[in-house]
């Protein structure tokens, strides 16, 4: 049987994956990579479940942009929380932000075209680009007492085949928000080359070492801009499979984009009715979840700082999100270090190279791990690698 080359991902097994599977069976295993909030011991309000009991979920009306009441609740969220005036008609609901990325790649890219993505960033982009026959061109994020975009490197990354620029606000795993200088660089490059911006803001509400940050939807962007968000992070509900794209920028381009996206979405109609019906009630509950996560993340950062104090391990500045980047002695390949931590210490940590860091000297941890386990894990990790 002949299969498409885009679906050839090689051997699914990897030394790290095999070591992780073995470590999970051992008592005392600590997962410092967990990113699924439903497995982290948070207290979910019962009202989240009861909101799904509305009789309206038994009725189906196929609207490719999403049920109007759900889109209206998103528009109200952006007005109240971010000061952005967004029309429900310029909001598209999808089952996930991954699906939204897929729609946007179909909207702008022919096979062989390219998009610019920050590095370090999500490993997910590699798979999405491959499945849509699109090339990824990284533009580097640089670290000088905090992460930032290098405007010259961003501009130099543009090629004749570039069709869009992706930015993440705040980025994962670096946890930095786009500064005013970063925003200026993104807008200037996009304007010069006639490119749309895709802004992933799924972690926008989770600020750590900085004040709340503006959504790009509130900035009256001078170029066609797509702002992505979703329940997975906003309400720690990845299982509910609901995300959104806010389309903003020049009105004429926004209208064309929405018309085309509506046809793409109508082809799949992938969003279930129940989460759309429940969305207005769920959004009211977001503070109940976000406050727990913020407290967990802050507590874990304090525990990490205590564990690494006076050692050869350090952490980079993090402004938002759920992850933290560690700088460790560059004595070995980071994948080898991560495997050794699994086999000898029973600790799961991500190698930095998974996110685009150099192959030596970097680890990435989740800050969602329950605090007692996190404290134990980082103490053992530090003793093993420092």
GROMACS .gro file of C-alpha atoms in nm, residues 39-369:
model
  331
   39UNK     CA    1  -0.470   1.571   3.577
   40UNK     CA    2  -0.318   1.824   3.815
   41UNK     CA    3  -0.557   1.819   4.109
   42UNK     CA    4  -0.741   2.144   4.045
   43UNK     CA    5  -1.091   2.195   4.186
   44UNK     CA    6  -1.332   2.236   3.896
   45UNK     CA    7  -1.664   2.410   3.976
   46UNK     CA    8  -1.963   2.177   3.946
   47UNK     CA    9  -2.130   2.447   3.737
   48UNK     CA   10  -1.896   2.359   3.450
   49UNK     CA   11  -2.064   2.021   3.419
   50UNK     CA   12  -2.418   2.140   3.487
   51UNK     CA   13  -2.390   2.398   3.209
   52UNK     CA   14  -2.391   2.107   2.965
   53UNK     CA   15  -2.739   2.007   3.084
   54UNK     CA   16  -2.918   2.288   2.901
   55UNK     CA   17  -3.191   2.141   2.680
   56UNK     CA   18  -3.069   2.362   2.396
   57UNK     CA   19  -2.786   2.114   2.334
   58UNK     CA   20  -3.045   1.880   2.181
   59UNK     CA   21  -3.100   2.117   1.889
   60UNK     CA   22  -2.858   2.152   1.601
   61UNK     CA   23  -2.818   2.454   1.378
   62UNK     CA   24  -2.525   2.444   1.139
   63UNK     CA   25  -2.349   2.780   1.153
   64UNK     CA   26  -1.996   2.751   1.011
   65UNK     CA   27  -1.875   3.047   1.217
   66UNK     CA   28  -2.020   2.897   1.535
   67UNK     CA   29  -2.341   2.956   1.729
   68UNK     CA   30  -2.407   3.330   1.750
   69UNK     CA   31  -2.459   3.337   2.126
   70UNK     CA   32  -2.121   3.169   2.175
   71UNK     CA   33  -1.947   3.416   1.945
   72UNK     CA   34  -2.119   3.704   2.122
   73UNK     CA   35  -1.988   3.580   2.457
   74UNK     CA   36  -1.634   3.579   2.312
   75UNK     CA   37  -1.682   3.935   2.185
   76UNK     CA   38  -1.798   4.039   2.533
   77UNK     CA   39  -1.494   3.866   2.688
   78UNK     CA   40  -1.259   4.066   2.466
   79UNK     CA   41  -1.439   4.391   2.544
   80UNK     CA   42  -1.448   4.339   2.920
   81UNK     CA   43  -1.114   4.167   2.972
   82UNK     CA   44  -0.891   4.315   2.702
   83UNK     CA   45  -1.060   4.638   2.597
   84UNK     CA   46  -1.098   4.511   2.241
   85UNK     CA   47  -1.407   4.599   2.039
   86UNK     CA   48  -1.470   4.285   1.835
   87UNK     CA   49  -1.776   4.203   1.628
   88UNK     CA   50  -1.919   3.851   1.670
   89UNK     CA   51  -1.927   3.842   1.289
   90UNK     CA   52  -1.546   3.851   1.289
   91UNK     CA   53  -1.509   3.554   1.522
   92UNK     CA   54  -1.473   3.196   1.400
   93UNK     CA   55  -1.512   2.902   1.637
   94UNK     CA   56  -1.311   2.583   1.587
   95UNK     CA   57  -1.262   2.262   1.779
   96UNK     CA   58  -0.903   2.355   1.869
   97UNK     CA   59  -0.635   2.612   1.797
   98UNK     CA   60  -0.457   2.340   1.598
   99UNK     CA   61  -0.760   2.328   1.370
  100UNK     CA   62  -0.755   2.708   1.347
  101UNK     CA   63  -0.391   2.697   1.238
  102UNK     CA   64  -0.488   2.438   0.978
  103UNK     CA   65  -0.764   2.661   0.840
  104UNK     CA   66  -0.525   2.957   0.820
  105UNK     CA   67  -0.259   2.753   0.643
  106UNK     CA   68  -0.525   2.651   0.389
  107UNK     CA   69  -0.636   3.014   0.361
  108UNK     CA   70  -0.292   3.152   0.275
  109UNK     CA   71  -0.055   2.876   0.163
  110UNK     CA   72  -0.008   2.675  -0.153
  111UNK     CA   73   0.204   2.357  -0.125
  112UNK     CA   74   0.567   2.463  -0.081
  113UNK     CA   75   0.487   2.805   0.064
  114UNK     CA   76   0.633   2.907   0.399
  115UNK     CA   77   0.536   3.073   0.726
  116UNK     CA   78   0.760   3.238   0.982
  117UNK     CA   79   0.750   3.097   1.336
  118UNK     CA   80   0.944   3.197   1.648
  119UNK     CA   81   1.222   2.978   1.778
  120UNK     CA   82   1.217   2.844   2.048
  121UNK     CA   83   0.845   2.761   2.039
  122UNK     CA   84   0.586   2.483   2.006
  123UNK     CA   85   0.705   2.154   1.852
  124UNK     CA   86   0.345   2.124   1.726
  125UNK     CA   87   0.424   2.360   1.439
  126UNK     CA   88   0.647   2.101   1.273
  127UNK     CA   89   0.360   1.853   1.247
  128UNK     CA   90   0.103   2.110   1.136
  129UNK     CA   91   0.330   2.242   0.863
  130UNK     CA   92   0.415   1.894   0.738
  131UNK     CA   93   0.051   1.789   0.721
  132UNK     CA   94  -0.032   2.101   0.517
  133UNK     CA   95   0.275   2.083   0.287
  134UNK     CA   96   0.408   2.410   0.423
  135UNK     CA   97   0.766   2.499   0.515
  136UNK     CA   98   0.852   2.651   0.852
  137UNK     CA   99   1.109   2.929   0.857
  138UNK     CA  100   1.220   3.009   1.213
  139UNK     CA  101   1.300   3.358   1.331
  140UNK     CA  102   1.511   3.362   1.647
  141UNK     CA  103   1.406   3.490   1.985
  142UNK     CA  104   1.705   3.631   2.171
  143UNK     CA  105   1.761   3.648   2.545
  144UNK     CA  106   1.908   3.956   2.712
  145UNK     CA  107   1.761   3.972   3.063
  146UNK     CA  108   1.437   3.863   2.903
  147UNK     CA  109   1.325   3.733   2.566
  148UNK     CA  110   1.271   3.953   2.263
  149UNK     CA  111   1.235   3.946   1.887
  150UNK     CA  112   1.538   4.059   1.689
  151UNK     CA  113   1.382   4.287   1.422
  152UNK     CA  114   1.669   4.239   1.176
  153UNK     CA  115   1.649   3.859   1.200
  154UNK     CA  116   1.271   3.869   1.160
  155UNK     CA  117   1.296   4.082   0.846
  156UNK     CA  118   1.578   3.867   0.706
  157UNK     CA  119   1.370   3.551   0.748
  158UNK     CA  120   1.110   3.666   0.493
  159UNK     CA  121   1.140   3.501   0.151
  160UNK     CA  122   0.931   3.533  -0.167
  161UNK     CA  123   0.742   3.221  -0.056
  162UNK     CA  124   0.653   3.355   0.290
  163UNK     CA  125   0.278   3.381   0.338
  164UNK     CA  126   0.229   3.463   0.709
  165UNK     CA  127   0.408   3.548   1.033
  166UNK     CA  128   0.322   3.359   1.352
  167UNK     CA  129   0.386   3.501   1.699
  168UNK     CA  130   0.290   3.362   2.039
  169UNK     CA  131   0.184   3.601   2.315
  170UNK     CA  132   0.308   3.480   2.560
  171UNK     CA  133   0.537   3.233   2.393
  172UNK     CA  134   0.560   2.870   2.496
  173UNK     CA  135   0.791   2.760   2.653
  174UNK     CA  136   0.986   3.084   2.699
  175UNK     CA  137   0.690   3.256   2.865
  176UNK     CA  138   0.760   3.602   2.727
  177UNK     CA  139   0.499   3.848   2.607
  178UNK     CA  140   0.546   4.053   2.293
  179UNK     CA  141   0.681   4.388   2.408
  180UNK     CA  142   0.592   4.717   2.236
  181UNK     CA  143   0.920   4.684   2.042
  182UNK     CA  144   0.827   4.328   1.941
  183UNK     CA  145   0.485   4.444   1.826
  184UNK     CA  146   0.641   4.724   1.623
  185UNK     CA  147   0.878   4.476   1.456
  186UNK     CA  148   0.593   4.237   1.372
  187UNK     CA  149   0.370   4.511   1.231
  188UNK     CA  150   0.654   4.672   1.033
  189UNK     CA  151   0.765   4.344   0.874
  190UNK     CA  152   0.409   4.239   0.796
  191UNK     CA  153   0.328   4.578   0.641
  192UNK     CA  154   0.645   4.588   0.433
  193UNK     CA  155   0.582   4.246   0.281
  194UNK     CA  156   0.202   4.240   0.277
  195UNK     CA  157   0.180   3.947   0.519
  196UNK     CA  158  -0.091   3.857   0.771
  197UNK     CA  159  -0.010   3.804   1.138
  198UNK     CA  160  -0.124   3.499   1.333
  199UNK     CA  161  -0.118   3.566   1.708
  200UNK     CA  162  -0.151   3.271   1.943
  201UNK     CA  163  -0.279   3.414   2.273
  202UNK     CA  164  -0.394   3.097   2.447
  203UNK     CA  165  -0.189   3.180   2.760
  204UNK     CA  166  -0.268   3.553   2.761
  205UNK     CA  167  -0.447   3.553   3.098
  206UNK     CA  168  -0.159   3.382   3.280
  207UNK     CA  169   0.083   3.656   3.379
  208UNK     CA  170   0.363   3.592   3.629
  209UNK     CA  171   0.634   3.853   3.655
  210UNK     CA  172   0.459   4.133   3.471
  211UNK     CA  173   0.132   4.323   3.467
  212UNK     CA  174  -0.158   4.208   3.250
  213UNK     CA  175  -0.082   4.233   2.882
  214UNK     CA  176  -0.295   4.366   2.595
  215UNK     CA  177  -0.443   4.140   2.333
  216UNK     CA  178  -0.338   4.218   1.978
  217UNK     CA  179  -0.712   4.243   1.908
  218UNK     CA  180  -0.715   4.562   2.117
  219UNK     CA  181  -0.431   4.729   1.924
  220UNK     CA  182  -0.620   4.812   1.603
  221UNK     CA  183  -0.361   4.622   1.399
  222UNK     CA  184  -0.265   4.787   1.069
  223UNK     CA  185  -0.242   4.448   0.895
  224UNK     CA  186  -0.477   4.153   0.868
  225UNK     CA  187  -0.441   3.978   1.204
  226UNK     CA  188  -0.577   3.654   1.343
  227UNK     CA  189  -0.588   3.623   1.722
  228UNK     CA  190  -0.626   3.269   1.857
  229UNK     CA  191  -0.762   3.162   2.195
  230UNK     CA  192  -0.936   2.863   2.347
  231UNK     CA  193  -1.089   2.687   2.645
  232UNK     CA  194  -0.791   2.454   2.677
  233UNK     CA  195  -0.594   2.727   2.856
  234UNK     CA  196  -0.847   3.002   2.937
  235UNK     CA  197  -1.060   2.769   3.149
  236UNK     CA  198  -0.828   2.467   3.176
  237UNK     CA  199  -1.081   2.263   2.977
  238UNK     CA  200  -0.891   2.088   2.695
  239UNK     CA  201  -1.156   1.814   2.684
  240UNK     CA  202  -1.432   2.054   2.579
  241UNK     CA  203  -1.270   2.115   2.239
  242UNK     CA  204  -1.359   2.476   2.169
  243UNK     CA  205  -1.132   2.751   2.040
  244UNK     CA  206  -1.176   3.076   1.853
  245UNK     CA  207  -1.011   3.303   1.602
  246UNK     CA  208  -1.070   3.678   1.618
  247UNK     CA  209  -1.011   3.838   1.279
  248UNK     CA  210  -0.912   4.205   1.282
  249UNK     CA  211  -0.727   4.462   1.077
  250UNK     CA  212  -0.826   4.651   0.760
  251UNK     CA  213  -1.204   4.600   0.716
  252UNK     CA  214  -1.189   4.503   0.347
  253UNK     CA  215  -0.930   4.231   0.409
  254UNK     CA  216  -1.110   4.114   0.722
  255UNK     CA  217  -1.432   4.068   0.525
  256UNK     CA  218  -1.262   3.862   0.253
  257UNK     CA  219  -1.083   3.648   0.511
  258UNK     CA  220  -1.405   3.575   0.699
  259UNK     CA  221  -1.590   3.483   0.379
  260UNK     CA  222  -1.323   3.233   0.285
  261UNK     CA  223  -1.282   3.095   0.637
  262UNK     CA  224  -1.657   3.042   0.655
  263UNK     CA  225  -1.644   2.816   0.350
  264UNK     CA  226  -1.346   2.624   0.490
  265UNK     CA  227  -1.523   2.579   0.824
  266UNK     CA  228  -1.850   2.483   0.653
  267UNK     CA  229  -1.667   2.196   0.486
  268UNK     CA  230  -1.591   2.036   0.823
  269UNK     CA  231  -1.845   2.174   1.077
  270UNK     CA  232  -1.630   2.020   1.348
  271UNK     CA  233  -1.752   2.194   1.664
  272UNK     CA  234  -2.005   2.013   1.882
  273UNK     CA  235  -2.313   2.202   1.999
  274UNK     CA  236  -2.289   2.139   2.379
  275UNK     CA  237  -1.969   2.338   2.447
  276UNK     CA  238  -2.097   2.625   2.234
  277UNK     CA  239  -2.422   2.638   2.431
  278UNK     CA  240  -2.235   2.619   2.763
  279UNK     CA  241  -1.969   2.875   2.670
  280UNK     CA  242  -2.141   3.191   2.806
  281UNK     CA  243  -2.188   3.022   3.145
  282UNK     CA  244  -1.834   2.883   3.144
  283UNK     CA  245  -1.668   3.215   3.075
  284UNK     CA  246  -1.816   3.356   3.396
  285UNK     CA  247  -1.627   3.082   3.585
  286UNK     CA  248  -1.283   3.147   3.440
  287UNK     CA  249  -1.151   3.328   3.749
  288UNK     CA  250  -1.223   3.020   3.963
  289UNK     CA  251  -0.984   2.816   3.749
  290UNK     CA  252  -0.729   3.082   3.666
  291UNK     CA  253  -0.673   3.179   4.029
  292UNK     CA  254  -0.590   2.819   4.119
  293UNK     CA  255  -0.348   2.786   3.829
  294UNK     CA  256  -0.183   3.119   3.899
  295UNK     CA  257  -0.131   3.017   4.262
  296UNK     CA  258   0.014   2.680   4.159
  297UNK     CA  259   0.251   2.831   3.906
  298UNK     CA  260   0.373   3.099   4.148
  299UNK     CA  261   0.422   2.844   4.426
  300UNK     CA  262   0.617   2.614   4.197
  301UNK     CA  263   0.841   2.896   4.077
  302UNK     CA  264   0.927   2.977   4.438
  303UNK     CA  265   1.003   2.610   4.506
  304UNK     CA  266   1.222   2.598   4.196
  305UNK     CA  267   1.414   2.908   4.294
  306UNK     CA  268   1.485   2.760   4.637
  307UNK     CA  269   1.598   2.430   4.486
  308UNK     CA  270   1.844   2.584   4.239
  309UNK     CA  271   1.981   2.859   4.465
  310UNK     CA  272   2.359   2.832   4.489
  311UNK     CA  273   2.382   2.559   4.223
  312UNK     CA  274   2.497   2.552   3.863
  313UNK     CA  275   2.133   2.533   3.750
  314UNK     CA  276   1.950   2.856   3.671
  315UNK     CA  277   1.615   2.949   3.522
  316UNK     CA  278   1.540   3.206   3.259
  317UNK     CA  279   1.302   3.492   3.322
  318UNK     CA  280   0.941   3.393   3.263
  319UNK     CA  281   0.655   3.642   3.230
  320UNK     CA  282   0.357   3.418   3.163
  321UNK     CA  283   0.225   3.075   3.075
  322UNK     CA  284   0.275   2.738   3.244
  323UNK     CA  285   0.636   2.650   3.156
  324UNK     CA  286   0.987   2.741   3.269
  325UNK     CA  287   1.322   2.701   3.095
  326UNK     CA  288   1.622   2.575   3.291
  327UNK     CA  289   1.987   2.633   3.203
  328UNK     CA  290   2.192   2.333   3.314
  329UNK     CA  291   2.561   2.245   3.273
  330UNK     CA  292   2.617   2.164   2.906
  331UNK     CA  293   2.804   1.843   2.974
  332UNK     CA  294   2.587   1.616   2.763
  333UNK     CA  295   2.318   1.608   2.498
  334UNK     CA  296   1.992   1.724   2.655
  335UNK     CA  297   1.802   1.417   2.539
  336UNK     CA  298   2.061   1.197   2.707
  337UNK     CA  299   2.020   1.404   3.023
  338UNK     CA  300   1.640   1.371   3.009
  339UNK     CA  301   1.665   0.993   2.960
  340UNK     CA  302   1.911   0.962   3.248
  341UNK     CA  303   1.675   1.159   3.473
  342UNK     CA  304   1.398   0.914   3.387
  343UNK     CA  305   1.605   0.602   3.435
  344UNK     CA  306   1.806   0.700   3.741
  345UNK     CA  307   1.590   0.956   3.921
  346UNK     CA  308   1.236   0.876   3.808
  347UNK     CA  309   1.182   1.234   3.691
  348UNK     CA  310   1.032   1.347   3.360
  349UNK     CA  311   1.173   1.671   3.214
  350UNK     CA  312   1.162   1.784   2.853
  351UNK     CA  313   1.487   1.830   2.662
  352UNK     CA  314   1.515   2.188   2.542
  353UNK     CA  315   1.594   2.077   2.188
  354UNK     CA  316   1.233   1.958   2.161
  355UNK     CA  317   1.139   2.328   2.148
  356UNK     CA  318   1.426   2.450   1.932
  357UNK     CA  319   1.694   2.518   2.192
  358UNK     CA  320   2.052   2.403   2.128
  359UNK     CA  321   2.103   2.034   2.205
  360UNK     CA  322   2.310   2.093   2.518
  361UNK     CA  323   2.236   2.280   2.836
  362UNK     CA  324   1.856   2.323   2.839
  363UNK     CA  325   1.556   2.159   3.003
  364UNK     CA  326   1.191   2.267   3.002
  365UNK     CA  327   0.955   2.201   3.292
  366UNK     CA  328   0.582   2.241   3.339
  367UNK     CA  329   0.468   2.455   3.632
  368UNK     CA  330   0.136   2.270   3.665
  369UNK     CA  331   0.269   1.969   3.857
   0.00000   0.00000   0.00000
